[in-house]
Amino acid sequence: DAGVTQSPTHLIKTRGQQVTLRCSPKSGHDTVSWYQQALGQGPQFIFQYYEEEERQRGNFPDRFSGHQFPNYSSELNVNALLLGDSALYLCASSLGPRGETQYFGPGTRLLVL
Amino acid sequence: ELKVEQNPLFLSMQEGKNYTIYCNYSTTSDRLYWYRQDPGKSLESLFVLLSNGAVKQEGRLMASLDTKARLSTLHITAAVHDLSATYFCAVGPQAGNNRKLIWGLGTSLAVNP
């Protein structure tokens, strides 16, 4: 049973560039949430996708956007990268937006220079 | 806005000892999660607590929830080195809604021989 997968594992970008991160949910799950975790901090909720729509959004600017595909996989896009966007980006999947537990992928570590 | 506070943030303990990590949250919620994170790794779900008075145990870890006091505890019994990790609690802001988990800063636990 495949768990949550994310790609790439590591990424280095420069300020102003754009980045796309990808996530495949755990088999049978249809809801994907994205989190940003800065070093030494707890995860911060970015947004959640269900039925190919953004269902809820955290306190992140419009530079952060996403998409969910019919196969439930998801992308996180960040435009005009800032140094402060350097973080571990985690994808979590659940069964339905009210699913009891979110299962996390291994994360993508983004470094912005 | 929902706030989640954990204490202590850092904990160094000897093998064989017992200790408790506390998680306080500021507004009503009936869903509380405990996750474990190893350095450089993703988040592993430990417990989901869904109702007042809920208690769950797995190995040397036991979690409890008091929704009236807005307090959850994670108790460690006879600690072993393998328990060294960062432990996060996370709370859903509304009943039955996990769209936006709010996370504590984490408790970094080091178990020493």
Coordinates of C-alpha atoms in Angstrom, one line a residue:
Chain A
D1 CA 0.0 0.0 0.0
A2 CA 1.8 3.1 -1.2
G3 CA 2.0 5.9 1.3
V4 CA 2.1 9.6 0.5
T5 CA 4.9 10.5 -2.0
Q6 CA 6.4 13.8 -2.8
S7 CA 8.8 15.1 -5.4
P8 CA 11.4 16.4 -5.6
T9 CA 13.0 15.6 -2.3
H10 CA 15.3 18.6 -2.4
L11 CA 15.3 21.8 -4.5
I12 CA 17.5 24.9 -4.7
K13 CA 16.2 28.0 -6.3
T14 CA 17.1 31.7 -6.5
R15 CA 15.0 34.7 -5.4
G16 CA 12.3 35.6 -7.9
Q17 CA 12.1 32.1 -9.5
Q18 CA 9.0 29.9 -9.5
V19 CA 8.8 26.4 -8.2
T20 CA 6.3 23.5 -8.5
L21 CA 6.1 20.7 -5.9
R22 CA 4.2 17.5 -6.4
C23 CA 2.3 15.1 -4.2
S24 CA 0.6 11.8 -4.6
P25 CA -1.8 10.9 -1.8
K26 CA -2.0 7.6 0.0
S27 CA -3.9 5.0 -1.9
G28 CA -7.7 5.5 -1.3
H29 CA -7.3 9.0 -0.1
D30 CA -8.9 11.9 -2.0
T31 CA -8.0 15.0 0.0
V32 CA -4.6 16.7 0.0
S33 CA -3.4 19.4 2.4
W34 CA -0.1 21.3 2.1
Y35 CA 2.0 22.7 5.0
Q36 CA 5.1 24.8 5.2
Q37 CA 7.5 23.9 8.1
A38 CA 10.3 26.4 8.8
L39 CA 13.3 25.1 10.7
G40 CA 12.6 24.6 14.3
Q41 CA 8.9 25.4 13.9
G42 CA 5.6 23.5 13.7
P43 CA 3.9 23.1 10.3
Q44 CA 1.8 26.0 9.0
F45 CA -1.3 25.1 7.0
I46 CA -1.2 26.5 3.4
F47 CA -4.3 25.0 1.8
Q48 CA -6.4 21.9 1.3
Y49 CA -7.7 20.4 -1.9
Y50 CA -10.8 18.2 -2.2
E51 CA -12.7 17.4 -5.4
E52 CA -10.2 19.4 -7.4
E53 CA -11.1 22.6 -5.5
E54 CA -9.2 24.6 -2.9
R55 CA -11.5 24.2 0.2
Q56 CA -9.6 26.2 2.8
R57 CA -6.6 28.4 2.9
G58 CA -4.2 29.5 5.6
N59 CA -2.4 32.8 5.9
F60 CA -0.3 32.6 2.8
P61 CA -0.1 35.1 0.0
D62 CA -1.4 34.6 -3.5
R63 CA 2.1 33.7 -4.6
F64 CA 1.2 30.2 -3.2
S65 CA -1.2 28.4 -5.5
G66 CA -2.2 24.8 -6.0
H67 CA -4.0 22.3 -8.1
Q68 CA -5.6 18.9 -7.6
F69 CA -5.9 16.5 -10.5
P70 CA -8.6 13.9 -11.2
N71 CA -6.4 11.2 -9.8
Y72 CA -6.2 13.1 -6.5
S73 CA -2.6 14.1 -6.9
S74 CA -1.7 17.7 -6.2
E75 CA 0.8 20.4 -7.0
L76 CA 1.9 23.4 -5.0
N77 CA 3.2 26.3 -7.0
V78 CA 5.1 29.2 -5.5
N79 CA 5.9 32.3 -7.6
A80 CA 8.4 35.1 -7.1
L81 CA 10.3 33.1 -4.5
L82 CA 11.6 34.9 -1.4
L83 CA 14.4 33.9 0.9
G84 CA 11.8 33.3 3.6
D85 CA 10.1 30.6 1.5
S86 CA 13.0 28.3 2.4
A87 CA 11.4 25.5 4.3
L88 CA 10.3 21.9 4.3
Y89 CA 7.0 21.6 2.4
L90 CA 4.8 18.8 3.5
C91 CA 1.9 17.2 1.8
A92 CA -0.7 15.3 3.8
S93 CA -3.5 13.2 2.6
S94 CA -6.8 12.0 4.2
L95 CA -10.0 10.3 3.3
G96 CA -12.4 13.2 2.8
P97 CA -11.9 16.7 4.2
R98 CA -13.2 15.4 7.5
G99 CA -11.0 12.4 7.5
E100 CA -9.8 11.4 11.0
T101 CA -6.1 11.3 10.4
Q102 CA -3.8 13.1 7.9
Y103 CA -0.8 11.0 6.6
F104 CA 2.2 13.0 5.7
G105 CA 4.7 12.5 2.9
P106 CA 8.5 12.8 3.3
G107 CA 8.5 16.4 2.3
T108 CA 10.3 18.6 -0.2
R109 CA 13.1 20.7 1.3
L110 CA 13.3 24.0 -0.6
L111 CA 16.3 26.3 -0.3
V112 CA 16.0 29.8 -1.8
L113 CA 19.3 31.6 -2.4
Chain B
E1 CA -7.8 32.6 16.6
L2 CA -6.9 29.2 17.9
K3 CA -3.5 29.0 19.5
V4 CA -1.6 25.8 20.6
E5 CA 1.1 25.9 23.2
Q6 CA 3.4 23.0 24.1
N7 CA 5.7 22.7 27.0
P8 CA 8.4 22.0 27.6
L9 CA 9.9 22.9 24.2
F10 CA 13.1 21.0 25.1
L11 CA 13.4 18.0 27.3
S12 CA 16.4 16.0 28.1
M13 CA 15.8 12.9 30.2
Q14 CA 17.5 9.7 31.2
E15 CA 16.5 6.3 30.0
G16 CA 14.1 4.6 32.3
K17 CA 12.5 7.8 33.6
N18 CA 9.0 9.0 33.2
Y19 CA 7.9 12.4 31.9
T20 CA 4.9 14.3 30.6
I21 CA 4.6 16.7 27.7
Y22 CA 1.7 19.2 27.9
C23 CA -0.4 20.7 25.1
N24 CA -2.8 23.6 25.8
Y25 CA -5.1 25.1 23.2
S26 CA -7.1 28.3 23.3
T27 CA -10.6 27.6 21.8
T28 CA -13.0 24.7 21.7
S29 CA -12.0 21.7 19.7
D30 CA -12.8 18.0 20.0
R31 CA -10.0 16.7 17.9
L32 CA -6.4 16.6 18.9
Y33 CA -3.5 14.9 17.3
W34 CA 0.0 13.9 18.4
Y35 CA 2.7 13.5 15.8
R36 CA 6.4 12.4 16.0
Q37 CA 9.1 13.9 13.8
D38 CA 12.6 12.5 13.5
P39 CA 15.4 15.0 12.4
G40 CA 15.1 15.7 8.7
K41 CA 12.1 13.4 8.4
S42 CA 8.4 13.7 7.9
L43 CA 5.6 13.5 10.5
E44 CA 4.4 10.2 11.9
S45 CA 0.9 10.0 13.3
L46 CA 0.9 8.7 16.9
F47 CA -2.6 9.4 18.3
V48 CA -5.9 11.0 17.4
L49 CA -8.0 12.0 20.4
L50 CA -11.6 12.7 19.6
S51 CA -13.5 13.1 22.8
N52 CA -13.3 14.4 26.3
G53 CA -11.6 11.9 28.5
A54 CA -10.1 10.0 25.6
V55 CA -7.0 8.0 26.5
K56 CA -4.8 6.1 24.0
Q57 CA -1.7 4.1 24.6
E58 CA 1.0 2.7 22.3
G59 CA 4.0 1.1 23.8
R60 CA 5.7 3.6 26.2
L61 CA 3.5 6.5 25.1
M62 CA 0.1 7.4 26.5
A63 CA -2.0 10.4 25.4
S64 CA -5.0 11.9 27.0
L65 CA -7.5 14.7 26.3
D66 CA -9.4 17.0 28.6
T67 CA -11.6 19.2 26.4
K68 CA -12.9 21.2 29.3
A69 CA -9.4 22.2 30.4
R70 CA -8.3 22.4 26.8
L71 CA -5.4 20.2 27.7
S72 CA -3.8 17.1 26.3
T73 CA -0.9 15.3 27.8
L74 CA 1.6 12.8 26.3
H75 CA 3.1 10.7 29.0
I76 CA 6.3 8.8 28.5
T77 CA 7.0 5.8 30.6
A78 CA 10.4 4.3 31.2
A79 CA 12.0 6.2 28.3
V80 CA 14.3 4.6 25.8
H81 CA 16.8 6.2 23.4
D82 CA 14.5 5.3 20.4
L83 CA 12.0 7.8 21.7
S84 CA 14.3 10.7 21.0
A85 CA 12.5 12.9 18.5
T86 CA 10.3 16.0 18.3
Y87 CA 6.7 15.6 19.3
F88 CA 4.0 17.9 18.0
C89 CA 0.4 18.3 19.1
A90 CA -2.1 19.7 16.5
V91 CA -5.6 20.8 17.0
G92 CA -8.5 21.2 14.5
P93 CA -10.3 24.5 14.8
Q94 CA -13.9 23.2 14.5
A95 CA -15.7 20.1 15.4
G96 CA -15.3 17.4 12.8
N97 CA -13.1 19.6 10.6
N98 CA -9.5 18.8 9.9
R99 CA -9.0 21.3 7.2
K100 CA -6.8 23.6 9.2
L101 CA -4.8 21.9 11.8
I102 CA -3.0 24.4 14.2
W103 CA 0.2 23.1 15.5
G104 CA 2.3 23.6 18.5
L105 CA 6.0 24.5 18.3
G106 CA 7.0 20.9 19.2
T107 CA 8.8 19.4 22.1
S108 CA 12.3 18.2 21.3
L109 CA 13.0 15.1 23.4
A110 CA 16.4 13.7 23.9
V111 CA 16.7 10.4 25.9
N112 CA 20.2 9.8 27.2
P113 CA 21.7 6.6 28.4

